Amino acid sequence: MNVGLFNKFNRNDARKIIPIRKEAANKTAGGKCLIVAGSEGMFGAAVLSATAAARVGAGSVTLLTDAKKFDSCKSPDFLIAEARTRKFNEIEFSSAAIGPGLGKSTLALKLLKEMLKVRKVSVVIDADALNLFAAHFSVPLPANWIATPHEGELARLTGLSAASIRKDRMKALKQAQKKLGCVLLLKGSKTLVATSERIFEVQSGNKALAKAGTGDVLTGVIAGLLSQGCGPEQAACLGAFVHGYIADEWIKEKNDYLSLMAGDLLQRIPRALAKLRK
């Protein structure tokens, strides 16, 4: 990737940093990814994120959720751990994500407080976890974390209005990154990724992604890339590019943009990775 203040992250950049698995590697090479997500009525978001992390290459995925109410899930792609009884120090993980469908309950806030103690491992914070953080905390996030807000969530995090963010996304992103201190990914057209040193504009994506659940997939993709050794900046940029690239390919295949669903993204991750490696 380039190292200037402002950079465009394109297909060539993505190809260079897609994780490579050696022929003799086993599942440990993909790392262990923890997804803290889901609540009553919102388990779909958790499934999307956990499946995306597995699909993009995480060696193993554990979903920490309210398992007592989640007995309908029989997915072989990830393990389910009971959030009310398991502690973070009982689960081994090399990357994590928190937020999709998490809700705003006492349990959700407790899980966020526990996760905020994690410093050595990179964590993706999204959705309900971002809103909980905005409501209950004023400290910066760890520098190796990745926050993935849309404009409304960024407004709650910064006190800026959504309208002012929309008017000048670059300016708002710089202000927000300075306040939050982490890698900051602002969803939208075009997706922007900011660190303390530079900003990337992701050169993929279109309006087909304006659909419920697509952000949950993005969260899982980034977390799965982190577990394989990508740094926070790389994982945020590569995850956003792959996510947008799938939507671009969807349009190229003459599908109507209104018909893309989050599940389609999951199914097309393998094809996208294979094409981007070429």
PDB file of C-alpha atoms in Angstrom:
ATOM      1  CA  MET A   1       0.000   0.000   0.000  1.00  0.00           C
ATOM      2  CA  ASN A   2       1.064   3.603  -0.484  1.00  0.00           C
ATOM      3  CA  VAL A   3       2.213   5.618   2.505  1.00  0.00           C
ATOM      4  CA  GLY A   4       1.052   9.126   1.646  1.00  0.00           C
ATOM      5  CA  LEU A   5      -1.475  11.102   3.671  1.00  0.00           C
ATOM      6  CA  PHE A   6      -4.273  10.202   1.235  1.00  0.00           C
ATOM      7  CA  ASN A   7      -4.318   6.928  -0.692  1.00  0.00           C
ATOM      8  CA  LYS A   8      -6.667   5.030  -2.965  1.00  0.00           C
ATOM      9  CA  PHE A   9      -6.863   1.347  -2.047  1.00  0.00           C
ATOM     10  CA  ASN A  10      -7.401  -0.646  -5.231  1.00  0.00           C
ATOM     11  CA  ARG A  11      -7.424  -4.180  -6.598  1.00  0.00           C
ATOM     12  CA  ASN A  12      -3.655  -4.347  -6.915  1.00  0.00           C
ATOM     13  CA  ASP A  13      -3.270  -3.334  -3.262  1.00  0.00           C
ATOM     14  CA  ALA A  14      -5.751  -6.032  -2.261  1.00  0.00           C
ATOM     15  CA  ARG A  15      -3.987  -8.734  -4.248  1.00  0.00           C
ATOM     16  CA  LYS A  16      -0.690  -8.034  -2.497  1.00  0.00           C
ATOM     17  CA  ILE A  17      -1.986  -8.545   1.033  1.00  0.00           C
ATOM     18  CA  ILE A  18      -4.571 -11.351   0.771  1.00  0.00           C
ATOM     19  CA  PRO A  19      -3.436 -13.991   3.303  1.00  0.00           C
ATOM     20  CA  ILE A  20      -1.582 -16.981   1.887  1.00  0.00           C
ATOM     21  CA  ARG A  21      -1.857 -20.461   3.415  1.00  0.00           C
ATOM     22  CA  LYS A  22       1.095 -22.839   3.044  1.00  0.00           C
ATOM     23  CA  GLU A  23       0.361 -26.271   1.616  1.00  0.00           C
ATOM     24  CA  ALA A  24       1.205 -28.091   4.849  1.00  0.00           C
ATOM     25  CA  ALA A  25      -0.629 -25.622   7.113  1.00  0.00           C
ATOM     26  CA  ASN A  26      -3.351 -26.675   9.542  1.00  0.00           C
ATOM     27  CA  LYS A  27      -6.176 -24.685  11.117  1.00  0.00           C
ATOM     28  CA  THR A  28      -3.845 -22.924  13.550  1.00  0.00           C
ATOM     29  CA  ALA A  29      -2.456 -20.948  10.611  1.00  0.00           C
ATOM     30  CA  GLY A  30      -5.828 -19.245  10.261  1.00  0.00           C
ATOM     31  CA  GLY A  31      -5.930 -18.140  13.878  1.00  0.00           C
ATOM     32  CA  LYS A  32      -8.781 -18.205  16.365  1.00  0.00           C
ATOM     33  CA  CYS A  33     -11.490 -15.588  15.893  1.00  0.00           C
ATOM     34  CA  LEU A  34     -14.006 -14.595  18.569  1.00  0.00           C
ATOM     35  CA  ILE A  35     -17.310 -12.986  17.582  1.00  0.00           C
ATOM     36  CA  VAL A  36     -19.310 -11.387  20.419  1.00  0.00           C
ATOM     37  CA  ALA A  37     -22.725 -10.790  18.907  1.00  0.00           C
ATOM     38  CA  GLY A  38     -26.414 -11.564  18.851  1.00  0.00           C
ATOM     39  CA  SER A  39     -29.341 -11.085  21.204  1.00  0.00           C
ATOM     40  CA  GLU A  40     -32.976 -12.141  21.258  1.00  0.00           C
ATOM     41  CA  GLY A  41     -34.483 -11.339  17.887  1.00  0.00           C
ATOM     42  CA  MET A  42     -31.087 -10.366  16.420  1.00  0.00           C
ATOM     43  CA  PHE A  43     -29.231 -13.651  16.054  1.00  0.00           C
ATOM     44  CA  GLY A  44     -29.117 -13.329  12.275  1.00  0.00           C
ATOM     45  CA  ALA A  45     -26.485 -10.605  12.576  1.00  0.00           C
ATOM     46  CA  ALA A  46     -24.343 -12.893  14.732  1.00  0.00           C
ATOM     47  CA  VAL A  47     -24.604 -15.751  12.238  1.00  0.00           C
ATOM     48  CA  LEU A  48     -23.644 -13.484   9.336  1.00  0.00           C
ATOM     49  CA  SER A  49     -20.537 -12.181  11.123  1.00  0.00           C
ATOM     50  CA  ALA A  50     -19.358 -15.553  12.403  1.00  0.00           C
ATOM     51  CA  THR A  51     -19.893 -17.226   9.026  1.00  0.00           C
ATOM     52  CA  ALA A  52     -18.061 -14.408   7.217  1.00  0.00           C
ATOM     53  CA  ALA A  53     -15.045 -14.788   9.507  1.00  0.00           C
ATOM     54  CA  ALA A  54     -14.910 -18.510   8.768  1.00  0.00           C
ATOM     55  CA  ARG A  55     -15.504 -18.023   5.046  1.00  0.00           C
ATOM     56  CA  VAL A  56     -12.654 -15.521   4.667  1.00  0.00           C
ATOM     57  CA  GLY A  57     -10.191 -17.944   6.238  1.00  0.00           C
ATOM     58  CA  ALA A  58     -10.178 -17.851  10.044  1.00  0.00           C
ATOM     59  CA  GLY A  59      -8.943 -21.219  11.302  1.00  0.00           C
ATOM     60  CA  SER A  60     -11.663 -21.454  13.920  1.00  0.00           C
ATOM     61  CA  VAL A  61     -14.499 -19.149  14.972  1.00  0.00           C
ATOM     62  CA  THR A  62     -16.237 -18.967  18.347  1.00  0.00           C
ATOM     63  CA  LEU A  63     -19.517 -17.078  18.678  1.00  0.00           C
ATOM     64  CA  LEU A  64     -20.035 -15.765  22.213  1.00  0.00           C
ATOM     65  CA  THR A  65     -23.753 -15.115  22.546  1.00  0.00           C
ATOM     66  CA  ASP A  66     -26.842 -15.777  24.621  1.00  0.00           C
ATOM     67  CA  ALA A  67     -26.711 -19.470  23.798  1.00  0.00           C
ATOM     68  CA  LYS A  68     -29.757 -20.395  25.896  1.00  0.00           C
ATOM     69  CA  LYS A  69     -31.924 -18.569  23.359  1.00  0.00           C
ATOM     70  CA  PHE A  70     -29.836 -19.595  20.368  1.00  0.00           C
ATOM     71  CA  ASP A  71     -30.514 -23.331  20.206  1.00  0.00           C
ATOM     72  CA  SER A  72     -31.953 -23.114  16.703  1.00  0.00           C
ATOM     73  CA  CYS A  73     -28.518 -22.571  15.158  1.00  0.00           C
ATOM     74  CA  LYS A  74     -26.884 -25.784  13.954  1.00  0.00           C
ATOM     75  CA  SER A  75     -24.118 -24.219  11.855  1.00  0.00           C
ATOM     76  CA  PRO A  76     -20.951 -26.357  11.677  1.00  0.00           C
ATOM     77  CA  ASP A  77     -18.927 -23.288  10.718  1.00  0.00           C
ATOM     78  CA  PHE A  78     -18.422 -21.962  14.236  1.00  0.00           C
ATOM     79  CA  LEU A  79     -18.639 -22.913  17.899  1.00  0.00           C
ATOM     80  CA  ILE A  80     -21.193 -21.357  20.244  1.00  0.00           C
ATOM     81  CA  ALA A  81     -20.198 -20.258  23.745  1.00  0.00           C
ATOM     82  CA  GLU A  82     -22.616 -19.133  26.468  1.00  0.00           C
ATOM     83  CA  ALA A  83     -22.101 -15.429  27.177  1.00  0.00           C
ATOM     84  CA  ARG A  84     -23.726 -15.578  30.606  1.00  0.00           C
ATOM     85  CA  THR A  85     -21.374 -18.218  31.963  1.00  0.00           C
ATOM     86  CA  ARG A  86     -18.143 -18.024  29.956  1.00  0.00           C
ATOM     87  CA  LYS A  87     -15.403 -15.504  30.720  1.00  0.00           C
ATOM     88  CA  PHE A  88     -13.063 -13.925  28.216  1.00  0.00           C
ATOM     89  CA  ASN A  89     -10.019 -15.491  29.877  1.00  0.00           C
ATOM     90  CA  GLU A  90     -11.578 -18.914  29.246  1.00  0.00           C
ATOM     91  CA  ILE A  91     -11.642 -18.403  25.468  1.00  0.00           C
ATOM     92  CA  GLU A  92      -8.438 -18.335  23.445  1.00  0.00           C
ATOM     93  CA  PHE A  93      -8.563 -15.949  20.471  1.00  0.00           C
ATOM     94  CA  SER A  94      -6.163 -14.117  18.165  1.00  0.00           C
ATOM     95  CA  SER A  95      -8.739 -11.622  16.885  1.00  0.00           C
ATOM     96  CA  ALA A  96     -12.240 -10.565  17.831  1.00  0.00           C
ATOM     97  CA  ALA A  97     -15.305  -8.573  16.831  1.00  0.00           C
ATOM     98  CA  ILE A  98     -18.095  -7.224  18.987  1.00  0.00           C
ATOM     99  CA  GLY A  99     -21.419  -5.611  18.185  1.00  0.00           C
ATOM    100  CA  PRO A 100     -23.585  -7.137  15.447  1.00  0.00           C
ATOM    101  CA  GLY A 101     -27.049  -7.710  16.886  1.00  0.00           C
ATOM    102  CA  LEU A 102     -25.625  -7.418  20.405  1.00  0.00           C
ATOM    103  CA  GLY A 103     -28.446  -5.232  21.710  1.00  0.00           C
ATOM    104  CA  LYS A 104     -28.222  -2.709  24.541  1.00  0.00           C
ATOM    105  CA  SER A 105     -28.943  -4.917  27.529  1.00  0.00           C
ATOM    106  CA  THR A 106     -27.048  -5.135  30.799  1.00  0.00           C
ATOM    107  CA  LEU A 107     -25.355  -8.259  29.453  1.00  0.00           C
ATOM    108  CA  ALA A 108     -24.309  -6.445  26.277  1.00  0.00           C
ATOM    109  CA  LEU A 109     -22.734  -3.620  28.286  1.00  0.00           C
ATOM    110  CA  LYS A 110     -20.952  -6.139  30.516  1.00  0.00           C
ATOM    111  CA  LEU A 111     -19.510  -7.895  27.465  1.00  0.00           C
ATOM    112  CA  LEU A 112     -18.290  -4.593  26.039  1.00  0.00           C
ATOM    113  CA  LYS A 113     -16.617  -3.677  29.336  1.00  0.00           C
ATOM    114  CA  GLU A 114     -14.834  -7.029  29.344  1.00  0.00           C
ATOM    115  CA  MET A 115     -13.773  -6.634  25.734  1.00  0.00           C
ATOM    116  CA  LEU A 116     -12.372  -3.154  26.388  1.00  0.00           C
ATOM    117  CA  LYS A 117      -9.828  -4.785  28.685  1.00  0.00           C
ATOM    118  CA  VAL A 118      -8.378  -6.581  25.659  1.00  0.00           C
ATOM    119  CA  ARG A 119      -5.320  -4.686  24.455  1.00  0.00           C
ATOM    120  CA  LYS A 120      -2.943  -7.159  22.828  1.00  0.00           C
ATOM    121  CA  VAL A 121      -5.488  -8.516  20.339  1.00  0.00           C
ATOM    122  CA  SER A 122      -7.071  -6.413  17.595  1.00  0.00           C
ATOM    123  CA  VAL A 123     -10.846  -6.081  17.867  1.00  0.00           C
ATOM    124  CA  VAL A 124     -13.498  -4.896  15.395  1.00  0.00           C
ATOM    125  CA  ILE A 125     -16.203  -2.835  17.126  1.00  0.00           C
ATOM    126  CA  ASP A 126     -19.429  -2.290  15.233  1.00  0.00           C
ATOM    127  CA  ALA A 127     -23.186  -1.703  15.453  1.00  0.00           C
ATOM    128  CA  ASP A 128     -24.689  -1.950  18.960  1.00  0.00           C
ATOM    129  CA  ALA A 129     -21.259  -2.025  20.579  1.00  0.00           C
ATOM    130  CA  LEU A 130     -20.460   1.344  18.990  1.00  0.00           C
ATOM    131  CA  ASN A 131     -23.700   2.814  20.319  1.00  0.00           C
ATOM    132  CA  LEU A 132     -23.035   1.408  23.798  1.00  0.00           C
ATOM    133  CA  PHE A 133     -19.525   2.814  23.712  1.00  0.00           C
ATOM    134  CA  ALA A 134     -20.837   6.242  22.677  1.00  0.00           C
ATOM    135  CA  ALA A 135     -23.381   6.222  25.510  1.00  0.00           C
ATOM    136  CA  HIS A 136     -21.167   4.970  28.339  1.00  0.00           C
ATOM    137  CA  PHE A 137     -17.519   5.771  27.599  1.00  0.00           C
ATOM    138  CA  SER A 138     -15.485   8.856  26.758  1.00  0.00           C
ATOM    139  CA  VAL A 139     -11.979   7.346  26.619  1.00  0.00           C
ATOM    140  CA  PRO A 140     -10.257   6.588  23.293  1.00  0.00           C
ATOM    141  CA  LEU A 141     -10.381   3.062  21.934  1.00  0.00           C
ATOM    142  CA  PRO A 142      -7.166   0.993  21.801  1.00  0.00           C
ATOM    143  CA  ALA A 143      -5.018   1.984  18.816  1.00  0.00           C
ATOM    144  CA  ASN A 144      -5.074  -1.562  17.395  1.00  0.00           C
ATOM    145  CA  TRP A 145      -8.887  -1.725  17.345  1.00  0.00           C
ATOM    146  CA  ILE A 146     -11.025  -1.065  14.252  1.00  0.00           C
ATOM    147  CA  ALA A 147     -14.281   0.882  14.542  1.00  0.00           C
ATOM    148  CA  THR A 148     -16.674   0.493  11.591  1.00  0.00           C
ATOM    149  CA  PRO A 149     -19.475   3.069  11.931  1.00  0.00           C
ATOM    150  CA  HIS A 150     -21.910   4.365   9.369  1.00  0.00           C
ATOM    151  CA  GLU A 151     -22.649   8.094   9.414  1.00  0.00           C
ATOM    152  CA  GLY A 152     -25.336   7.855  12.103  1.00  0.00           C
ATOM    153  CA  GLU A 153     -23.114   5.851  14.437  1.00  0.00           C
ATOM    154  CA  LEU A 154     -20.217   8.219  13.842  1.00  0.00           C
ATOM    155  CA  ALA A 155     -22.490  11.114  14.784  1.00  0.00           C
ATOM    156  CA  ARG A 156     -23.248   9.465  18.128  1.00  0.00           C
ATOM    157  CA  LEU A 157     -19.565   8.784  18.720  1.00  0.00           C
ATOM    158  CA  THR A 158     -18.413  12.327  17.983  1.00  0.00           C
ATOM    159  CA  GLY A 159     -21.334  14.662  18.649  1.00  0.00           C
ATOM    160  CA  LEU A 160     -21.229  15.821  15.034  1.00  0.00           C
ATOM    161  CA  SER A 161     -24.474  15.839  13.096  1.00  0.00           C
ATOM    162  CA  ALA A 162     -25.051  13.183  10.453  1.00  0.00           C
ATOM    163  CA  ALA A 163     -25.686  16.004   7.982  1.00  0.00           C
ATOM    164  CA  SER A 164     -22.287  17.607   8.639  1.00  0.00           C
ATOM    165  CA  ILE A 165     -20.581  14.227   8.310  1.00  0.00           C
ATOM    166  CA  ARG A 166     -22.343  13.613   5.024  1.00  0.00           C
ATOM    167  CA  LYS A 167     -21.343  17.074   3.763  1.00  0.00           C
ATOM    168  CA  ASP A 168     -17.615  16.504   4.377  1.00  0.00           C
ATOM    169  CA  ARG A 169     -16.881  12.874   5.171  1.00  0.00           C
ATOM    170  CA  MET A 170     -13.117  13.355   4.991  1.00  0.00           C
ATOM    171  CA  LYS A 171     -13.073  16.184   7.517  1.00  0.00           C
ATOM    172  CA  ALA A 172     -15.386  14.313   9.882  1.00  0.00           C
ATOM    173  CA  LEU A 173     -13.284  11.175   9.589  1.00  0.00           C
ATOM    174  CA  LYS A 174     -10.097  13.020  10.533  1.00  0.00           C
ATOM    175  CA  GLN A 175     -11.758  14.603  13.566  1.00  0.00           C
ATOM    176  CA  ALA A 176     -13.285  11.316  14.665  1.00  0.00           C
ATOM    177  CA  GLN A 177     -10.060   9.328  14.306  1.00  0.00           C
ATOM    178  CA  LYS A 178      -8.182  11.855  16.403  1.00  0.00           C
ATOM    179  CA  LYS A 179     -10.817  11.528  19.123  1.00  0.00           C
ATOM    180  CA  LEU A 180     -11.254   7.753  19.035  1.00  0.00           C
ATOM    181  CA  GLY A 181      -7.588   6.881  18.508  1.00  0.00           C
ATOM    182  CA  CYS A 182      -8.206   3.614  16.654  1.00  0.00           C
ATOM    183  CA  VAL A 183      -8.332   2.604  13.006  1.00  0.00           C
ATOM    184  CA  LEU A 184     -11.599   4.093  11.787  1.00  0.00           C
ATOM    185  CA  LEU A 185     -13.608   2.765   8.849  1.00  0.00           C
ATOM    186  CA  LEU A 186     -16.465   5.003   7.727  1.00  0.00           C
ATOM    187  CA  LYS A 187     -18.980   3.046   5.672  1.00  0.00           C
ATOM    188  CA  GLY A 188     -20.695   4.595   2.711  1.00  0.00           C
ATOM    189  CA  SER A 189     -19.832   5.735  -0.760  1.00  0.00           C
ATOM    190  CA  LYS A 190     -16.842   5.642  -0.881  1.00  0.00           C
ATOM    191  CA  THR A 191     -15.714   3.719   2.203  1.00  0.00           C
ATOM    192  CA  LEU A 192     -12.896   5.538   3.986  1.00  0.00           C
ATOM    193  CA  VAL A 193     -10.303   4.080   6.356  1.00  0.00           C
ATOM    194  CA  ALA A 194      -8.273   6.363   8.626  1.00  0.00           C
ATOM    195  CA  THR A 195      -5.318   5.827  10.929  1.00  0.00           C
ATOM    196  CA  SER A 196      -3.361   8.456  12.827  1.00  0.00           C
ATOM    197  CA  GLU A 197      -1.015   8.753   9.836  1.00  0.00           C
ATOM    198  CA  ARG A 198      -3.075   8.359   6.656  1.00  0.00           C
ATOM    199  CA  ILE A 199      -6.446   7.899   4.999  1.00  0.00           C
ATOM    200  CA  PHE A 200      -7.475   5.346   2.393  1.00  0.00           C
ATOM    201  CA  GLU A 201     -10.390   5.581  -0.017  1.00  0.00           C
ATOM    202  CA  VAL A 202     -11.529   2.072  -0.920  1.00  0.00           C
ATOM    203  CA  GLN A 203     -12.000   1.708  -4.667  1.00  0.00           C
ATOM    204  CA  SER A 204     -14.876  -0.759  -4.688  1.00  0.00           C
ATOM    205  CA  GLY A 205     -18.516  -0.959  -3.668  1.00  0.00           C
ATOM    206  CA  ASN A 206     -21.851   0.386  -4.861  1.00  0.00           C
ATOM    207  CA  LYS A 207     -25.414   1.035  -3.729  1.00  0.00           C
ATOM    208  CA  ALA A 208     -26.263  -2.672  -3.798  1.00  0.00           C
ATOM    209  CA  LEU A 209     -24.653  -2.858  -0.338  1.00  0.00           C
ATOM    210  CA  ALA A 210     -27.350  -0.609   1.149  1.00  0.00           C
ATOM    211  CA  LYS A 211     -29.130  -3.589   2.672  1.00  0.00           C
ATOM    212  CA  ALA A 212     -29.543  -4.917   6.209  1.00  0.00           C
ATOM    213  CA  GLY A 213     -26.901  -7.441   7.202  1.00  0.00           C
ATOM    214  CA  THR A 214     -24.158  -6.413   4.786  1.00  0.00           C
ATOM    215  CA  GLY A 215     -22.338  -4.509   7.533  1.00  0.00           C
ATOM    216  CA  ASP A 216     -22.431  -7.611   9.749  1.00  0.00           C
ATOM    217  CA  VAL A 217     -20.690  -9.541   6.981  1.00  0.00           C
ATOM    218  CA  LEU A 218     -18.034  -6.827   6.710  1.00  0.00           C
ATOM    219  CA  THR A 219     -17.356  -7.028  10.440  1.00  0.00           C
ATOM    220  CA  GLY A 220     -16.800 -10.776  10.224  1.00  0.00           C
ATOM    221  CA  VAL A 221     -14.596 -10.476   7.147  1.00  0.00           C
ATOM    222  CA  ILE A 222     -12.305  -7.965   8.859  1.00  0.00           C
ATOM    223  CA  ALA A 223     -12.122 -10.043  12.040  1.00  0.00           C
ATOM    224  CA  GLY A 224     -11.293 -13.144  10.009  1.00  0.00           C
ATOM    225  CA  LEU A 225      -8.479 -11.311   8.220  1.00  0.00           C
ATOM    226  CA  LEU A 226      -7.090 -10.117  11.546  1.00  0.00           C
ATOM    227  CA  SER A 227      -6.969 -13.686  12.836  1.00  0.00           C
ATOM    228  CA  GLN A 228      -4.766 -14.649   9.873  1.00  0.00           C
ATOM    229  CA  GLY A 229      -2.137 -12.043  10.680  1.00  0.00           C
ATOM    230  CA  CYS A 230      -3.269  -8.945   8.791  1.00  0.00           C
ATOM    231  CA  GLY A 231      -2.576  -5.743  10.695  1.00  0.00           C
ATOM    232  CA  PRO A 232      -5.532  -3.501  11.631  1.00  0.00           C
ATOM    233  CA  GLU A 233      -4.946  -1.061   8.770  1.00  0.00           C
ATOM    234  CA  GLN A 234      -4.535  -3.882   6.246  1.00  0.00           C
ATOM    235  CA  ALA A 235      -7.542  -5.837   7.505  1.00  0.00           C
ATOM    236  CA  ALA A 236      -9.814  -2.788   7.398  1.00  0.00           C
ATOM    237  CA  CYS A 237      -8.793  -1.825   3.862  1.00  0.00           C
ATOM    238  CA  LEU A 238      -8.729  -5.358   2.463  1.00  0.00           C
ATOM    239  CA  GLY A 239     -11.993  -6.329   4.151  1.00  0.00           C
ATOM    240  CA  ALA A 240     -13.781  -3.273   2.804  1.00  0.00           C
ATOM    241  CA  PHE A 241     -12.354  -3.826  -0.676  1.00  0.00           C
ATOM    242  CA  VAL A 242     -13.380  -7.495  -0.850  1.00  0.00           C
ATOM    243  CA  HIS A 243     -16.833  -6.579   0.470  1.00  0.00           C
ATOM    244  CA  GLY A 244     -17.276  -3.899  -2.190  1.00  0.00           C
ATOM    245  CA  TYR A 245     -15.695  -5.999  -4.927  1.00  0.00           C
ATOM    246  CA  ILE A 246     -18.348  -8.685  -4.486  1.00  0.00           C
ATOM    247  CA  ALA A 247     -21.054  -6.038  -4.936  1.00  0.00           C
ATOM    248  CA  ASP A 248     -19.311  -4.721  -8.059  1.00  0.00           C
ATOM    249  CA  GLU A 249     -19.114  -8.225  -9.543  1.00  0.00           C
ATOM    250  CA  TRP A 250     -22.807  -8.680  -8.746  1.00  0.00           C
ATOM    251  CA  ILE A 251     -23.646  -5.698 -10.949  1.00  0.00           C
ATOM    252  CA  LYS A 252     -21.246  -6.808 -13.709  1.00  0.00           C
ATOM    253  CA  GLU A 253     -23.142 -10.076 -13.919  1.00  0.00           C
ATOM    254  CA  LYS A 254     -26.251  -8.034 -14.792  1.00  0.00           C
ATOM    255  CA  ASN A 255     -27.996  -8.713 -11.494  1.00  0.00           C
ATOM    256  CA  ASP A 256     -30.258  -5.933 -10.281  1.00  0.00           C
ATOM    257  CA  TYR A 257     -28.618  -3.997  -7.450  1.00  0.00           C
ATOM    258  CA  LEU A 258     -31.791  -4.165  -5.331  1.00  0.00           C
ATOM    259  CA  SER A 259     -31.600  -7.947  -5.150  1.00  0.00           C
ATOM    260  CA  LEU A 260     -28.211  -8.366  -3.433  1.00  0.00           C
ATOM    261  CA  MET A 261     -28.581  -9.849   0.061  1.00  0.00           C
ATOM    262  CA  ALA A 262     -26.088 -10.335   2.874  1.00  0.00           C
ATOM    263  CA  GLY A 263     -26.224 -14.081   2.288  1.00  0.00           C
ATOM    264  CA  ASP A 264     -25.096 -13.546  -1.300  1.00  0.00           C
ATOM    265  CA  LEU A 265     -21.948 -11.876   0.010  1.00  0.00           C
ATOM    266  CA  LEU A 266     -21.132 -14.940   2.110  1.00  0.00           C
ATOM    267  CA  GLN A 267     -21.577 -17.277  -0.846  1.00  0.00           C
ATOM    268  CA  ARG A 268     -19.370 -15.164  -3.101  1.00  0.00           C
ATOM    269  CA  ILE A 269     -16.416 -14.569  -0.776  1.00  0.00           C
ATOM    270  CA  PRO A 270     -14.527 -17.648  -2.119  1.00  0.00           C
ATOM    271  CA  ARG A 271     -14.912 -16.555  -5.737  1.00  0.00           C
ATOM    272  CA  ALA A 272     -13.883 -12.994  -4.935  1.00  0.00           C
ATOM    273  CA  LEU A 273     -10.724 -14.068  -3.109  1.00  0.00           C
ATOM    274  CA  ALA A 274      -9.769 -16.420  -5.956  1.00  0.00           C
ATOM    275  CA  LYS A 275     -10.225 -13.719  -8.593  1.00  0.00           C
ATOM    276  CA  LEU A 276      -8.337 -11.121  -6.577  1.00  0.00           C
ATOM    277  CA  ARG A 277      -5.339 -13.430  -6.149  1.00  0.00           C
ATOM    278  CA  LYS A 278      -4.819 -13.525  -9.937  1.00  0.00           C
TER     279      LYS A 278
END
